[in-house]
Amino acid sequence: MPDRVDQPLPSDWEKLNAFADGELAPAEQRAVAERLASSPETAETLRGIVRLKQELRALPADEAPLRPPLSAPPRPRLRPLAAIAAALVIAAAATLTPILLRRDTAETFLAASLAAHEQFASSAPRPLATVAPTAALPVASELARLGLQPIWQATSAAGQVRIGFVGARGCRLSMHVSPHAEPAPVPDQGAQTLAGWNAGGRGYLLIATGMPPARFELITGFIKALTSEPADRVEPLRTALQNDWRSAQPCLA
């Protein structure tokens, strides 16, 4: 029987659960985030656990167990929602790896961006009327001219700006901008779908789902030049990208 090397091991569940709650040290967070970037199976479990936790938060209050009468002596026990959450996580552990990033300010830029991209990539597209003015606005305008429409935007408590785009052929691309320079992503975690750089005192990260590697490389080169190069060096890349876009095939997703 072939080995399933990408599948999370049972021994990983405790660490991944701590990662979901933002309780890991930065170095451990980065290690888990790198695995998320390189393992489609692990990324898929993120989408499952996001749905699971959303369902948990949506439970009506009247489904919670009733408290004992006031006259009864107090007994130590789990709070109702905490007990339900623990039961659901334990029950899902055999089939889902719990990876959910919830506290953007406590996580590394890479980990938070990967989690945000997975949530965006699994959501239904809803076009934005406008993109709020941010450091990412010039790039968003350029991508819109190519047919990549912004459908999601968010700003974290740490000032990190995120914009998600969807193309006419189904590609999902997200851009993440940090207000300060960030460590470069580890190069062996799938460079075709993940690219990061620093320019103008900011950190930039591009993440794609289902996009052909050659097209992602073209987009990355263009946006990197747009954020850090003079205009005369940007124009040739813009032309090459437009030519590629006209003959592009549907995305892989």
PDB file of C-alpha atoms in Angstrom, residues 85-185:
ATOM      1  CA  ALA A  85     -16.439  22.386  21.133  1.00  0.00           C
ATOM      2  CA  ALA A  86     -14.229  19.774  22.763  1.00  0.00           C
ATOM      3  CA  ALA A  87     -16.554  16.960  21.731  1.00  0.00           C
ATOM      4  CA  LEU A  88     -16.725  18.161  18.127  1.00  0.00           C
ATOM      5  CA  VAL A  89     -12.969  18.553  17.816  1.00  0.00           C
ATOM      6  CA  ILE A  90     -12.326  15.081  19.255  1.00  0.00           C
ATOM      7  CA  ALA A  91     -14.955  13.526  16.990  1.00  0.00           C
ATOM      8  CA  ALA A  92     -13.502  15.220  13.905  1.00  0.00           C
ATOM      9  CA  ALA A  93      -9.879  14.450  14.685  1.00  0.00           C
ATOM     10  CA  ALA A  94      -9.941  11.093  12.883  1.00  0.00           C
ATOM     11  CA  THR A  95     -10.854  12.727   9.564  1.00  0.00           C
ATOM     12  CA  LEU A  96      -9.997  16.421   9.846  1.00  0.00           C
ATOM     13  CA  THR A  97      -6.842  18.184  10.927  1.00  0.00           C
ATOM     14  CA  PRO A  98      -7.866  21.228  12.958  1.00  0.00           C
ATOM     15  CA  ILE A  99      -6.061  24.220  11.468  1.00  0.00           C
ATOM     16  CA  LEU A 100      -7.690  27.603  11.967  1.00  0.00           C
ATOM     17  CA  LEU A 101      -5.958  30.921  12.485  1.00  0.00           C
ATOM     18  CA  ARG A 102      -8.125  33.285  14.506  1.00  0.00           C
ATOM     19  CA  ARG A 103      -5.866  35.883  16.096  1.00  0.00           C
ATOM     20  CA  ASP A 104      -4.106  37.751  13.301  1.00  0.00           C
ATOM     21  CA  THR A 105      -2.115  39.929  15.692  1.00  0.00           C
ATOM     22  CA  ALA A 106      -0.572  36.919  17.450  1.00  0.00           C
ATOM     23  CA  GLU A 107       0.503  35.064  14.323  1.00  0.00           C
ATOM     24  CA  THR A 108       3.245  35.423  11.775  1.00  0.00           C
ATOM     25  CA  PHE A 109       2.389  37.289   8.580  1.00  0.00           C
ATOM     26  CA  LEU A 110       2.825  34.104   6.542  1.00  0.00           C
ATOM     27  CA  ALA A 111       0.605  31.947   8.751  1.00  0.00           C
ATOM     28  CA  ALA A 112      -2.178  34.513   8.961  1.00  0.00           C
ATOM     29  CA  SER A 113      -2.066  35.129   5.208  1.00  0.00           C
ATOM     30  CA  LEU A 114      -2.240  31.425   4.351  1.00  0.00           C
ATOM     31  CA  ALA A 115      -5.230  30.928   6.620  1.00  0.00           C
ATOM     32  CA  ALA A 116      -7.000  33.979   5.224  1.00  0.00           C
ATOM     33  CA  HIS A 117      -6.370  32.776   1.661  1.00  0.00           C
ATOM     34  CA  GLU A 118      -7.828  29.332   2.378  1.00  0.00           C
ATOM     35  CA  GLN A 119     -10.985  30.880   3.809  1.00  0.00           C
ATOM     36  CA  PHE A 120     -11.260  33.208   0.814  1.00  0.00           C
ATOM     37  CA  ALA A 121     -10.585  30.438  -1.723  1.00  0.00           C
ATOM     38  CA  SER A 122     -13.370  28.281  -0.278  1.00  0.00           C
ATOM     39  CA  SER A 123     -15.999  31.045  -0.206  1.00  0.00           C
ATOM     40  CA  ALA A 124     -18.532  31.972  -2.887  1.00  0.00           C
ATOM     41  CA  PRO A 125     -17.466  34.973  -5.028  1.00  0.00           C
ATOM     42  CA  ARG A 126     -19.252  38.237  -4.251  1.00  0.00           C
ATOM     43  CA  PRO A 127     -17.818  41.196  -6.210  1.00  0.00           C
ATOM     44  CA  LEU A 128     -16.824  44.275  -4.218  1.00  0.00           C
ATOM     45  CA  ALA A 129     -18.361  47.571  -5.277  1.00  0.00           C
ATOM     46  CA  THR A 130     -15.062  49.358  -4.596  1.00  0.00           C
ATOM     47  CA  VAL A 131     -11.700  48.599  -3.040  1.00  0.00           C
ATOM     48  CA  ALA A 132     -10.996  50.765  -0.010  1.00  0.00           C
ATOM     49  CA  PRO A 133      -7.924  53.009  -0.424  1.00  0.00           C
ATOM     50  CA  THR A 134      -4.859  51.152   0.857  1.00  0.00           C
ATOM     51  CA  ALA A 135      -1.259  50.529  -0.165  1.00  0.00           C
ATOM     52  CA  ALA A 136      -2.635  47.671  -2.298  1.00  0.00           C
ATOM     53  CA  LEU A 137      -5.011  49.841  -4.351  1.00  0.00           C
ATOM     54  CA  PRO A 138      -2.670  50.487  -7.352  1.00  0.00           C
ATOM     55  CA  VAL A 139      -2.032  46.761  -7.715  1.00  0.00           C
ATOM     56  CA  ALA A 140      -5.747  45.975  -7.410  1.00  0.00           C
ATOM     57  CA  SER A 141      -6.480  48.431 -10.211  1.00  0.00           C
ATOM     58  CA  GLU A 142      -3.894  46.806 -12.498  1.00  0.00           C
ATOM     59  CA  LEU A 143      -5.246  43.311 -11.843  1.00  0.00           C
ATOM     60  CA  ALA A 144      -8.804  44.481 -12.501  1.00  0.00           C
ATOM     61  CA  ARG A 145      -7.729  45.572 -16.001  1.00  0.00           C
ATOM     62  CA  LEU A 146      -6.675  41.975 -16.650  1.00  0.00           C
ATOM     63  CA  GLY A 147     -10.062  40.651 -15.569  1.00  0.00           C
ATOM     64  CA  LEU A 148      -9.124  39.653 -12.010  1.00  0.00           C
ATOM     65  CA  GLN A 149     -11.973  41.136  -9.999  1.00  0.00           C
ATOM     66  CA  PRO A 150     -11.658  41.896  -6.273  1.00  0.00           C
ATOM     67  CA  ILE A 151     -14.262  39.965  -4.297  1.00  0.00           C
ATOM     68  CA  TRP A 152     -12.894  40.198  -0.757  1.00  0.00           C
ATOM     69  CA  GLN A 153     -10.958  42.688   1.343  1.00  0.00           C
ATOM     70  CA  ALA A 154      -9.905  42.694   4.989  1.00  0.00           C
ATOM     71  CA  THR A 155      -7.609  44.633   7.306  1.00  0.00           C
ATOM     72  CA  SER A 156      -6.259  43.006  10.460  1.00  0.00           C
ATOM     73  CA  ALA A 157      -5.694  44.594  13.838  1.00  0.00           C
ATOM     74  CA  ALA A 158      -1.972  44.555  13.021  1.00  0.00           C
ATOM     75  CA  GLY A 159      -2.565  46.684   9.916  1.00  0.00           C
ATOM     76  CA  GLN A 160      -2.147  43.860   7.404  1.00  0.00           C
ATOM     77  CA  VAL A 161      -4.256  44.453   4.271  1.00  0.00           C
ATOM     78  CA  ARG A 162      -5.630  41.525   2.280  1.00  0.00           C
ATOM     79  CA  ILE A 163      -7.453  41.538  -1.068  1.00  0.00           C
ATOM     80  CA  GLY A 164      -8.788  38.456  -2.847  1.00  0.00           C
ATOM     81  CA  PHE A 165      -9.358  38.265  -6.611  1.00  0.00           C
ATOM     82  CA  VAL A 166     -11.176  35.815  -8.873  1.00  0.00           C
ATOM     83  CA  GLY A 167     -10.587  35.494 -12.613  1.00  0.00           C
ATOM     84  CA  ALA A 168     -13.047  34.738 -15.397  1.00  0.00           C
ATOM     85  CA  ARG A 169     -11.474  31.281 -15.747  1.00  0.00           C
ATOM     86  CA  GLY A 170     -11.808  30.392 -12.072  1.00  0.00           C
ATOM     87  CA  CYS A 171      -8.397  31.300 -10.630  1.00  0.00           C
ATOM     88  CA  ARG A 172      -8.205  32.588  -7.067  1.00  0.00           C
ATOM     89  CA  LEU A 173      -5.405  35.012  -6.180  1.00  0.00           C
ATOM     90  CA  SER A 174      -4.912  36.886  -2.932  1.00  0.00           C
ATOM     91  CA  MET A 175      -2.492  39.700  -2.126  1.00  0.00           C
ATOM     92  CA  HIS A 176      -1.392  40.428   1.428  1.00  0.00           C
ATOM     93  CA  VAL A 177       0.431  43.620   2.423  1.00  0.00           C
ATOM     94  CA  SER A 178       2.157  44.082   5.779  1.00  0.00           C
ATOM     95  CA  PRO A 179       2.921  47.589   7.076  1.00  0.00           C
ATOM     96  CA  HIS A 180       6.557  46.566   7.585  1.00  0.00           C
ATOM     97  CA  ALA A 181       9.128  44.257   5.984  1.00  0.00           C
ATOM     98  CA  GLU A 182       8.595  40.530   6.542  1.00  0.00           C
ATOM     99  CA  PRO A 183      10.803  37.409   6.354  1.00  0.00           C
ATOM    100  CA  ALA A 184      10.775  35.815   2.902  1.00  0.00           C
ATOM    101  CA  PRO A 185       8.776  32.564   2.584  1.00  0.00           C
TER     102      PRO A 185
END
